[in-house]
mmCIF file of C-alpha atoms in Angstrom:
data_model
loop_
_atom_site.group_PDB
_atom_site.id
_atom_site.type_symbol
_atom_site.label_atom_id
_atom_site.label_comp_id
_atom_site.label_asym_id
_atom_site.label_seq_id
_atom_site.Cartn_x
_atom_site.Cartn_y
_atom_site.Cartn_z
ATOM 1 C CA MET V 1 -14.725 0.938 19.103
ATOM 2 C CA ASN V 2 -17.140 -1.850 18.264
ATOM 3 C CA LYS V 3 -15.389 -4.539 16.244
ATOM 4 C CA ASN V 4 -18.495 -4.769 14.027
ATOM 5 C CA ASP V 5 -18.269 -1.135 12.946
ATOM 6 C CA LYS V 6 -17.995 -0.654 9.202
ATOM 7 C CA ASN V 7 -14.377 0.473 9.090
ATOM 8 C CA GLN V 8 -13.439 -0.563 5.553
ATOM 9 C CA TRP V 9 -14.049 2.027 2.848
ATOM 10 C CA HIS V 10 -14.635 0.561 -0.605
ATOM 11 C CA PHE V 11 -14.301 2.866 -3.631
ATOM 12 C CA GLN V 12 -15.600 1.949 -7.089
ATOM 13 C CA ALA V 13 -14.766 3.966 -10.216
ATOM 14 C CA LEU V 14 -17.703 5.457 -12.143
ATOM 15 C CA ASP V 15 -15.530 6.157 -15.195
ATOM 16 C CA THR V 16 -11.777 6.419 -15.637
ATOM 17 C CA LEU V 17 -9.511 7.495 -12.776
ATOM 18 C CA PHE V 18 -6.245 9.432 -12.780
ATOM 19 C CA PHE V 19 -3.711 9.271 -9.952
ATOM 20 C CA ARG V 20 -0.690 11.212 -11.156
ATOM 21 C CA GLU V 21 2.745 9.632 -10.895
ATOM 22 C CA SER V 22 5.447 11.359 -8.853
ATOM 23 C CA ARG V 23 6.662 13.592 -11.709
ATOM 24 C CA PRO V 24 5.068 17.079 -11.778
ATOM 25 C CA MET V 25 3.083 18.212 -14.822
ATOM 26 C CA GLU V 26 5.693 20.752 -15.896
ATOM 27 C CA SER V 27 8.484 18.140 -15.987
ATOM 28 C CA ILE V 28 7.103 15.778 -18.581
ATOM 29 C CA GLY V 29 7.972 17.662 -21.785
ATOM 30 C CA GLY V 30 6.613 15.621 -24.659
ATOM 31 C CA ALA V 31 6.179 12.474 -22.588
ATOM 32 C CA GLN V 32 2.889 11.053 -21.377
ATOM 33 C CA LEU V 33 2.143 11.424 -17.682
ATOM 34 C CA GLN V 34 1.275 8.023 -16.226
ATOM 35 C CA SER V 35 -1.327 7.127 -13.607
ATOM 36 C CA VAL V 36 -0.473 4.860 -10.680
ATOM 37 C CA PHE V 37 -2.907 2.186 -9.536
ATOM 38 C CA PRO V 38 -3.803 1.516 -6.801
ATOM 39 C CA PRO V 39 -3.542 5.157 -5.761
ATOM 40 C CA PRO V 40 -1.247 6.572 -3.063
ATOM 41 C CA ALA V 41 -2.617 6.289 0.466
ATOM 42 C CA ARG V 42 -2.658 10.061 0.953
ATOM 43 C CA THR V 43 -5.048 10.427 -1.986
ATOM 44 C CA ILE V 44 -7.607 8.019 -0.549
ATOM 45 C CA ILE V 45 -7.184 9.358 2.995
ATOM 46 C CA GLY V 46 -7.664 12.929 1.763
ATOM 47 C CA THR V 47 -10.891 11.932 0.022
ATOM 48 C CA ILE V 48 -12.226 10.210 3.151
ATOM 49 C CA ARG V 49 -11.424 13.214 5.330
ATOM 50 C CA CYS V 50 -13.177 15.516 2.855
ATOM 51 C CA ILE V 51 -16.270 13.298 3.065
ATOM 52 C CA MET V 52 -16.105 13.493 6.867
ATOM 53 C CA GLY V 53 -15.796 17.260 6.773
ATOM 54 C CA GLU V 54 -18.808 17.624 4.495
ATOM 55 C CA ALA V 55 -20.839 15.331 6.794
ATOM 56 C CA TYR V 56 -19.838 17.571 9.707
ATOM 57 C CA GLY V 57 -20.889 20.677 7.744
ATOM 58 C CA VAL V 58 -17.463 22.223 8.094
ATOM 59 C CA ASN V 59 -16.377 25.650 6.974
ATOM 60 C CA TRP V 60 -13.003 24.679 5.516
ATOM 61 C CA LYS V 61 -11.518 28.153 5.994
ATOM 62 C CA GLU V 62 -12.303 28.019 9.705
ATOM 63 C CA TYR V 63 -10.961 24.472 9.937
ATOM 64 C CA GLU V 64 -7.681 25.592 8.347
ATOM 65 C CA THR V 65 -7.162 28.678 10.499
ATOM 66 C CA GLN V 66 -8.535 27.644 13.923
ATOM 67 C CA ALA V 67 -6.076 25.547 15.910
ATOM 68 C CA ASP V 68 -8.808 24.307 18.278
ATOM 69 C CA HIS V 69 -11.446 23.587 15.634
ATOM 70 C CA PRO V 70 -13.641 20.732 17.017
ATOM 71 C CA LEU V 71 -13.383 18.719 13.791
ATOM 72 C CA LYS V 72 -9.631 18.317 14.331
ATOM 73 C CA ALA V 73 -10.381 16.222 17.428
ATOM 74 C CA ILE V 74 -12.377 13.872 15.164
ATOM 75 C CA MET V 75 -10.206 13.510 12.064
ATOM 76 C CA GLY V 76 -6.915 15.229 12.817
ATOM 77 C CA SER V 77 -5.193 18.105 11.067
ATOM 78 C CA ALA V 78 -2.668 18.771 8.324
ATOM 79 C CA ASP V 79 0.153 17.909 10.750
ATOM 80 C CA SER V 80 -1.279 14.705 12.250
ATOM 81 C CA LEU V 81 -4.183 12.377 11.483
ATOM 82 C CA SER V 82 -4.629 11.477 15.172
ATOM 83 C CA PRO V 83 -7.013 10.083 16.374
ATOM 84 C CA LEU V 84 -7.386 8.417 12.964
ATOM 85 C CA SER V 85 -5.064 5.783 11.509
ATOM 86 C CA PHE V 86 -5.304 3.672 8.356
ATOM 87 C CA LYS V 87 -4.264 0.349 6.830
ATOM 88 C CA GLY V 88 -3.891 -0.046 3.077
ATOM 89 C CA VAL V 89 -4.395 0.931 0.263
ATOM 90 C CA PHE V 90 -5.312 -2.439 -1.359
ATOM 91 C CA LEU V 91 -7.410 -3.715 -4.231
ATOM 92 C CA LEU V 92 -10.692 -5.593 -4.004
ATOM 93 C CA ASN V 93 -11.982 -8.148 -6.493
ATOM 94 C CA LYS V 94 -15.694 -8.895 -6.091
ATOM 95 C CA ASP V 95 -15.448 -7.528 -2.543
ATOM 96 C CA LYS V 96 -12.534 -9.854 -1.670
ATOM 97 C CA ARG V 97 -9.142 -8.380 -0.802
ATOM 98 C CA LEU V 98 -6.239 -8.896 -3.174
ATOM 99 C CA PHE V 99 -2.656 -9.012 -1.913
ATOM 100 C CA PRO V 100 0.612 -7.858 -3.494
ATOM 101 C CA VAL V 101 2.535 -10.828 -4.876
ATOM 102 C CA PRO V 102 5.540 -11.525 -2.606
ATOM 103 C CA LEU V 103 8.664 -10.559 -4.539
ATOM 104 C CA ALA V 104 10.269 -13.821 -3.427
ATOM 105 C CA LEU V 105 7.775 -15.686 -5.620
ATOM 106 C CA LEU V 106 9.061 -16.340 -9.152
ATOM 107 C CA LYS V 107 7.340 -17.645 -12.266
ATOM 108 C CA GLY V 108 9.302 -19.883 -14.638
ATOM 109 C CA ASP V 109 8.760 -21.804 -17.843
ATOM 110 C CA THR V 110 7.222 -24.796 -16.077
ATOM 111 C CA GLY V 111 5.671 -23.313 -12.946
ATOM 112 C CA PHE V 112 6.380 -21.308 -9.816
ATOM 113 C CA THR V 113 9.299 -21.379 -7.426
ATOM 114 C CA ARG V 114 10.408 -19.136 -4.584
ATOM 115 C CA LEU V 115 13.536 -17.508 -3.265
ATOM 116 C CA GLU V 116 14.870 -18.463 0.148
ATOM 117 C CA PRO V 117 18.176 -17.760 1.932
ATOM 118 C CA SER V 118 21.017 -19.958 0.710
ATOM 119 C CA GLU V 119 22.964 -22.094 3.157
ATOM 120 C CA LYS V 120 26.294 -20.702 1.900
ATOM 121 C CA PHE V 121 27.637 -17.214 2.508
ATOM 122 C CA THR V 122 28.550 -14.945 -0.410
ATOM 123 C CA GLU V 123 30.840 -11.918 -0.284
ATOM 124 C CA CYS V 124 29.136 -8.649 -1.294
ATOM 125 C CA ASP V 125 28.933 -4.997 -0.215
ATOM 126 C CA LEU V 126 27.146 -6.044 3.006
ATOM 127 C CA GLY V 127 29.922 -8.493 3.874
ATOM 128 C CA LEU V 128 29.354 -12.246 3.956
ATOM 129 C CA VAL V 129 25.629 -12.761 3.432
ATOM 130 C CA ARG V 130 23.181 -15.546 2.671
ATOM 131 C CA LEU V 131 21.813 -14.335 -0.644
ATOM 132 C CA PRO V 132 18.370 -15.549 -1.779
ATOM 133 C CA GLN V 133 18.385 -18.499 -4.169
ATOM 134 C CA LYS V 134 15.782 -20.580 -5.989
ATOM 135 C CA LYS V 135 14.246 -23.269 -3.830
ATOM 136 C CA ASP V 136 13.604 -25.407 -6.929
ATOM 137 C CA ALA V 137 16.653 -25.102 -9.189
ATOM 138 C CA SER V 138 15.015 -27.197 -11.911
ATOM 139 C CA ILE V 139 12.597 -24.405 -12.888
ATOM 140 C CA LEU V 140 14.212 -22.243 -15.558
ATOM 141 C CA GLY V 141 13.429 -18.859 -17.081
ATOM 142 C CA VAL V 142 12.215 -17.444 -13.799
ATOM 143 C CA LYS V 143 11.246 -13.818 -13.252
ATOM 144 C CA SER V 144 9.544 -11.832 -10.524
ATOM 145 C CA LEU V 145 5.860 -10.995 -10.738
ATOM 146 C CA GLU V 146 5.930 -7.217 -10.480
ATOM 147 C CA ASN V 147 2.721 -5.220 -10.933
ATOM 148 C CA ALA V 148 0.669 -8.285 -10.039
ATOM 149 C CA TRP V 149 -1.644 -9.276 -7.205
ATOM 150 C CA MET V 150 -2.799 -12.581 -5.778
ATOM 151 C CA ASP V 151 -5.902 -13.944 -4.074
ATOM 152 C CA GLU V 152 -6.067 -15.311 -0.545
ATOM 153 C CA GLN V 153 -5.543 -18.914 -1.663
ATOM 154 C CA GLY V 154 -2.318 -18.024 -3.438
ATOM 155 C CA LEU V 155 -1.029 -16.005 -0.496
ATOM 156 C CA LEU V 156 -1.753 -18.845 1.942
ATOM 157 C CA ALA V 157 0.233 -21.238 -0.268
ATOM 158 C CA PHE V 158 3.246 -18.902 -0.109
ATOM 159 C CA LEU V 159 2.944 -18.303 3.648
ATOM 160 C CA ASN V 160 2.841 -22.069 4.219
ATOM 161 C CA GLY V 161 6.273 -22.347 2.607
ATOM 162 C CA GLY V 162 5.086 -23.387 -0.860
ATOM 163 C CA VAL V 163 3.942 -21.804 -4.124
ATOM 164 C CA PRO V 164 0.519 -21.354 -5.745
ATOM 165 C CA LEU V 165 -0.635 -24.505 -7.524
ATOM 166 C CA ASN V 166 -2.781 -22.579 -9.980
ATOM 167 C CA SER V 167 -1.800 -19.585 -12.107
ATOM 168 C CA LYS V 168 -5.374 -18.309 -11.609
ATOM 169 C CA ASN V 169 -4.284 -17.295 -8.107
ATOM 170 C CA ILE V 170 -2.171 -14.547 -9.733
ATOM 171 C CA ILE V 171 -3.922 -11.491 -11.194
ATOM 172 C CA SER V 172 -1.889 -9.331 -13.565
ATOM 173 C CA SER V 173 -2.446 -5.610 -14.040
ATOM 174 C CA LYS V 174 -4.119 -6.159 -17.434
ATOM 175 C CA ASP V 175 -6.799 -8.173 -15.632
ATOM 176 C CA LEU V 176 -7.341 -5.344 -13.161
ATOM 177 C CA PHE V 177 -7.627 -2.263 -15.350
ATOM 178 C CA ASP V 178 -7.286 -0.856 -18.854
ATOM 179 C CA SER V 179 -5.223 2.189 -19.769
ATOM 180 C CA GLU V 180 -6.663 5.061 -21.773
ATOM 181 C CA GLU V 181 -4.736 7.964 -23.271
ATOM 182 C CA ARG V 182 -6.081 11.497 -22.862
ATOM 183 C CA ILE V 183 -5.026 14.871 -24.239
ATOM 184 C CA GLY V 184 -5.556 17.982 -22.140
ATOM 185 C CA ILE V 185 -5.171 21.707 -22.625
ATOM 186 C CA GLY V 186 -4.516 24.610 -20.327
ATOM 187 C CA ARG V 187 -7.370 27.139 -20.243
ATOM 188 C CA ASP V 188 -7.639 30.776 -19.249
ATOM 189 C CA SER V 189 -10.939 30.720 -17.360
ATOM 190 C CA ILE V 190 -11.171 34.531 -17.271
ATOM 191 C CA LYS V 191 -10.719 35.108 -21.007
ATOM 192 C CA GLY V 192 -12.330 31.820 -22.002
ATOM 193 C CA ILE V 193 -9.465 30.865 -24.310
ATOM 194 C CA VAL V 194 -6.768 28.206 -24.532
ATOM 195 C CA LYS V 195 -3.392 29.030 -22.994
ATOM 196 C CA GLU V 196 -0.689 28.830 -25.611
ATOM 197 C CA GLY V 197 1.756 25.928 -25.282
ATOM 198 C CA LEU V 198 -0.120 24.179 -22.456
ATOM 199 C CA LEU V 199 -0.892 20.889 -24.120
ATOM 200 C CA TYR V 200 -0.356 17.711 -22.113
ATOM 201 C CA ALA V 201 -0.920 13.979 -22.394
ATOM 202 C CA THR V 202 -2.067 11.731 -19.551
ATOM 203 C CA GLN V 203 -2.875 8.057 -19.173
ATOM 204 C CA HIS V 204 -6.010 7.243 -17.182
ATOM 205 C CA VAL V 205 -6.934 3.867 -15.730
ATOM 206 C CA ARG V 206 -10.312 2.218 -16.166
ATOM 207 C CA PRO V 207 -10.700 -0.479 -13.493
ATOM 208 C CA LYS V 208 -12.522 -3.633 -14.500
ATOM 209 C CA GLU V 209 -16.126 -3.914 -13.365
ATOM 210 C CA ASP V 210 -15.446 -5.933 -10.190
ATOM 211 C CA ILE V 211 -12.227 -4.160 -9.146
ATOM 212 C CA GLY V 212 -12.413 -1.669 -6.295
ATOM 213 C CA ILE V 213 -10.066 0.212 -3.966
ATOM 214 C CA GLY V 214 -10.074 -0.509 -0.234
ATOM 215 C CA ILE V 215 -8.639 1.022 2.904
ATOM 216 C CA VAL V 216 -9.259 0.343 6.603
ATOM 217 C CA ILE V 217 -9.773 3.169 9.078
ATOM 218 C CA ASN V 218 -9.339 3.045 12.854
ATOM 219 C CA GLY V 219 -10.038 5.639 15.536
ATOM 220 C CA LEU V 220 -13.194 7.130 14.029
ATOM 221 C CA GLU V 221 -15.931 7.809 16.597
ATOM 222 C CA LEU V 222 -19.106 7.587 14.550
ATOM 223 C CA SER V 223 -21.124 9.132 17.387
ATOM 224 C CA LYS V 224 -19.325 12.424 16.687
ATOM 225 C CA LEU V 225 -20.282 12.257 12.989
ATOM 226 C CA PRO V 226 -23.934 11.164 13.123
ATOM 227 C CA LYS V 227 -24.586 12.483 9.600
ATOM 228 C CA LEU V 228 -21.808 10.428 7.993
ATOM 229 C CA PRO V 229 -23.615 8.226 5.438
ATOM 230 C CA GLU V 230 -22.770 4.590 4.741
ATOM 231 C CA LYS V 231 -22.360 5.238 1.025
ATOM 232 C CA GLY V 232 -22.095 8.048 -1.470
ATOM 233 C CA ILE V 233 -20.309 9.520 -4.494
ATOM 234 C CA SER V 234 -17.244 11.763 -4.379
ATOM 235 C CA LEU V 235 -14.385 13.147 -6.405
ATOM 236 C CA LEU V 236 -11.361 10.855 -6.372
ATOM 237 C CA GLY V 237 -7.886 11.652 -7.637
ATOM 238 C CA SER V 238 -6.978 14.223 -10.273
ATOM 239 C CA GLU V 239 -8.954 15.810 -13.105
ATOM 240 C CA GLY V 240 -12.285 15.683 -11.310
ATOM 241 C CA ARG V 241 -12.938 11.967 -11.694
ATOM 242 C CA MET V 242 -15.831 10.420 -9.767
ATOM 243 C CA ALA V 243 -16.177 7.264 -7.689
ATOM 244 C CA SER V 244 -18.840 5.688 -5.521
ATOM 245 C CA TRP V 245 -17.966 4.565 -2.021
ATOM 246 C CA VAL V 246 -19.435 2.449 0.738
ATOM 247 C CA ARG V 247 -18.446 1.680 4.317
ATOM 248 C CA GLU V 248 -18.379 -2.035 5.098
ATOM 249 C CA LYS V 249 -17.102 -4.566 7.614
ATOM 250 C CA VAL V 250 -13.440 -5.550 7.598
ATOM 251 C CA SER V 251 -12.500 -9.100 6.667
ATOM 252 C CA PRO V 252 -9.702 -10.641 8.804
ATOM 253 C CA LEU V 253 -6.314 -11.329 7.266
ATOM 254 C CA PRO V 254 -5.517 -14.951 6.376
ATOM 255 C CA THR V 255 -3.279 -16.734 8.876
ATOM 256 C CA VAL V 256 -1.082 -19.820 8.806
ATOM 257 C CA GLU V 257 0.432 -21.942 11.546
ATOM 258 C CA ILE V 258 4.056 -20.999 12.230
ATOM 259 C CA LYS V 259 5.903 -24.314 12.159
ATOM 260 C CA GLY V 260 9.390 -23.357 13.284
ATOM 261 C CA LYS V 261 11.932 -20.642 13.861
ATOM 262 C CA ASN V 262 12.282 -19.680 10.155
ATOM 263 C CA ILE V 263 9.729 -17.004 9.290
ATOM 264 C CA VAL V 264 9.177 -14.578 6.418
ATOM 265 C CA LEU V 265 7.639 -11.135 6.840
ATOM 266 C CA VAL V 266 5.812 -9.876 3.742
ATOM 267 C CA LEU V 267 4.927 -6.196 3.343
ATOM 268 C CA LEU V 268 1.261 -5.729 2.429
ATOM 269 C CA SER V 269 1.686 -1.979 2.017
ATOM 270 C CA HIS V 270 4.627 0.299 1.185
ATOM 271 C CA ALA V 271 6.925 0.929 4.166
ATOM 272 C CA LYS V 272 9.131 3.842 5.154
ATOM 273 C CA PHE V 273 12.283 3.086 7.148
ATOM 274 C CA GLN V 274 14.982 5.447 8.396
ATOM 275 C CA LYS V 275 17.760 3.375 6.798
ATOM 276 C CA GLY V 276 16.161 2.724 3.427
ATOM 277 C CA TRP V 277 15.467 -0.999 3.068
ATOM 278 C CA LEU V 278 16.333 -2.015 6.652
ATOM 279 C CA PRO V 279 13.440 -2.067 9.162
ATOM 280 C CA ASP V 280 13.766 0.427 11.998
ATOM 281 C CA GLY V 281 15.533 -0.843 15.110
ATOM 282 C CA PHE V 282 17.613 -3.493 13.317
ATOM 283 C CA GLN V 283 21.394 -3.367 13.672
ATOM 284 C CA LYS V 284 24.143 -5.335 11.923
ATOM 285 C CA ILE V 285 25.704 -7.879 14.267
ATOM 286 C CA GLU V 286 27.958 -10.011 12.051
ATOM 287 C CA ASN V 287 28.529 -10.693 8.369
ATOM 288 C CA GLY V 288 25.237 -9.840 6.659
ATOM 289 C CA THR V 289 23.053 -10.662 9.665
ATOM 290 C CA PHE V 290 20.969 -8.006 11.408
ATOM 291 C CA GLU V 291 19.202 -8.172 14.737
ATOM 292 C CA GLY V 292 16.182 -6.297 16.041
ATOM 293 C CA GLU V 293 12.786 -6.836 17.561
ATOM 294 C CA ILE V 294 9.116 -6.385 16.720
ATOM 295 C CA ALA V 295 6.504 -6.272 19.492
ATOM 296 C CA GLY V 296 9.084 -7.520 21.980
ATOM 297 C CA VAL V 297 10.069 -10.556 19.894
ATOM 298 C CA LYS V 298 13.765 -10.672 18.955
ATOM 299 C CA LEU V 299 14.471 -11.400 15.282
ATOM 300 C CA ARG V 300 17.613 -12.169 13.309
ATOM 301 C CA LEU V 301 17.269 -10.862 9.767
ATOM 302 C CA ILE V 302 19.038 -13.367 7.522
ATOM 303 C CA SER V 303 18.170 -12.197 4.023
ATOM 304 C CA ALA V 304 15.688 -10.043 2.119
ATOM 305 C CA VAL V 305 14.090 -9.680 -1.306
ATOM 306 C CA ILE V 306 13.373 -5.987 -1.889
ATOM 307 C CA GLY V 307 11.718 -4.313 -4.863
ATOM 308 C CA LYS V 308 12.478 -0.996 -6.517
ATOM 309 C CA PRO V 309 11.789 2.057 -4.308
ATOM 310 C CA VAL V 310 8.350 3.596 -4.739
ATOM 311 C CA ARG V 311 8.396 7.372 -5.067
ATOM 312 C CA GLU V 312 5.441 9.434 -3.855
ATOM 313 C CA GLY V 313 4.912 13.173 -3.698
ATOM 314 C CA GLY V 314 1.549 14.896 -3.818
ATOM 315 C CA TRP V 315 0.086 18.326 -3.236
ATOM 316 C CA ASP V 316 -0.007 20.136 0.111
ATOM 317 C CA LEU V 317 -3.448 21.795 0.253
ATOM 318 C CA VAL V 318 -2.531 23.941 3.257
ATOM 319 C CA LYS V 319 0.788 25.286 1.959
ATOM 320 C CA LYS V 320 -0.427 25.325 -1.673
ATOM 321 C CA MET V 321 2.756 23.659 -2.916
ATOM 322 C CA PRO V 322 4.071 20.184 -3.900
ATOM 323 C CA ARG V 323 4.984 17.842 -1.063
ATOM 324 C CA ALA V 324 8.557 16.673 -0.641
ATOM 325 C CA MET V 325 9.183 13.410 -2.481
ATOM 326 C CA ASP V 326 9.393 10.301 -0.299
ATOM 327 C CA SER V 327 10.848 6.873 -1.096
ATOM 328 C CA PHE V 328 9.201 3.691 0.203
ATOM 329 C CA VAL V 329 10.068 0.001 0.320
ATOM 330 C CA PRO V 330 7.432 -1.508 -1.991
ATOM 331 C CA ALA V 331 4.625 -3.800 -0.914
ATOM 332 C CA GLY V 332 5.508 -7.440 -1.595
ATOM 333 C CA SER V 333 9.049 -7.124 -0.249
ATOM 334 C CA CYS V 334 10.075 -10.113 1.901
ATOM 335 C CA TYR V 335 12.272 -10.294 5.005
ATOM 336 C CA PHE V 336 13.580 -13.744 5.985
ATOM 337 C CA CYS V 337 14.155 -13.997 9.724
ATOM 338 C CA GLU V 338 14.941 -16.464 12.497
ATOM 339 C CA VAL V 339 13.419 -16.406 15.978
ATOM 340 C CA ASP V 340 14.201 -18.306 19.147
ATOM 341 C CA ASP V 341 12.135 -21.446 19.618
ATOM 342 C CA ALA V 342 10.535 -19.955 22.719
ATOM 343 C CA ASP V 343 9.139 -17.046 20.663
ATOM 344 C CA VAL V 344 7.539 -19.081 17.869
ATOM 345 C CA ALA V 345 4.145 -19.030 19.623
ATOM 346 C CA ASN V 346 4.208 -15.211 19.675
ATOM 347 C CA ILE V 347 4.772 -14.731 15.942
ATOM 348 C CA SER V 348 1.097 -14.893 14.912
ATOM 349 C CA GLN V 349 0.549 -11.479 16.542
ATOM 350 C CA PHE V 350 2.584 -9.951 13.691
ATOM 351 C CA ASN V 351 -0.315 -10.366 11.237
ATOM 352 C CA GLY V 352 -1.716 -6.942 10.396
ATOM 353 C CA MET V 353 0.901 -5.152 12.506
ATOM 354 C CA GLN V 354 2.597 -2.076 11.041
ATOM 355 C CA ILE V 355 6.309 -1.336 11.193
ATOM 356 C CA GLY V 356 8.417 1.683 10.285
ATOM 357 C CA GLN V 357 7.319 5.293 9.981
ATOM 358 C CA ASP V 358 4.084 7.017 8.889
ATOM 359 C CA LYS V 359 2.013 4.094 10.179
ATOM 360 C CA GLU V 360 -1.049 6.335 10.537
ATOM 361 C CA TYR V 361 -1.025 6.609 6.721
ATOM 362 C CA GLY V 362 -1.241 2.839 6.320
ATOM 363 C CA ARG V 363 2.477 2.238 5.850
ATOM 364 C CA GLY V 364 4.318 -0.951 6.730
ATOM 365 C CA GLU V 365 1.504 -3.489 7.221
ATOM 366 C CA ILE V 366 2.963 -7.007 7.441
ATOM 367 C CA ILE V 367 1.852 -10.611 7.333
ATOM 368 C CA VAL V 368 3.945 -13.569 8.516
ATOM 369 C CA GLY V 369 4.621 -17.018 7.064
ATOM 370 C CA ASN V 370 7.098 -19.894 6.957
ATOM 371 C CA TRP V 371 10.227 -20.556 4.892
#
């Protein structure tokens, strides 16, 4: 694939958008059903694959029932996306990528500080571990920056072992989108009347003018989809909401020089691991220390700052039923590791790599820095 191919898809809302939270409609009772933003990866991937199918001129019934349908060799099937794979989802501000705020970054009364592994061991359920502690103990009233994003300058400051010097590097959710309440009713389309008792409340999001949704696609052979346009308009999410989209070039991830054996891995997208919070392939060796390897580089996991699990479900279009609920380690989670001095030069290859399961759906993208 040509590296100059336009592999980033950029979606822009035309009105409000609604990406239903993990709870099903029938479970909410009198409560309002919230929208998540940015949307789950499966939602964006499903939209892109629908656009591809329409460009191909597919008969969706034939695509569903024919195991050897030629479109499946281009964009995969319900069981596997191969040959396609994705990275993201992420937000864009004026066409520039935003990054989840590392959960090891804290904001206090007088500025920012960060969490790093303590020198002392503390007894806990994992044994003797080096729990994270404030690097600057003089900053009080600290709290994590959940539901916030940062620009490239702020991320580079963190990856270089410091903190953002300007609060403008942090973008809160209220600067990204507004919330709007909606009331809906269930309708009997045959009789043309309202269904009794089917009244529900939802909360839509209205992204700010310059805020878009991005995802990167790999494995698409454009020569097999010659009618795929570079831009268009499509349905996106629930309740028939519309968005424009455009294919564009991918901007490289920011990188920093790795200065020693102490590195931090930051998740840029939600990750799915077999053992919950612990990356696949890592095993406990002593006290609260774990050992594993990524891309052939051996790592000792010293400490971690993990956010609340993200729950995602969705709707299975083939089976016509809800998908099983999955739990993910949230983007922004930080893993503090040590590497052998001889491997320091190999660490930069970790940028943009994906770890864990469901990588074809954009899970587990990482970026590496210093601590």
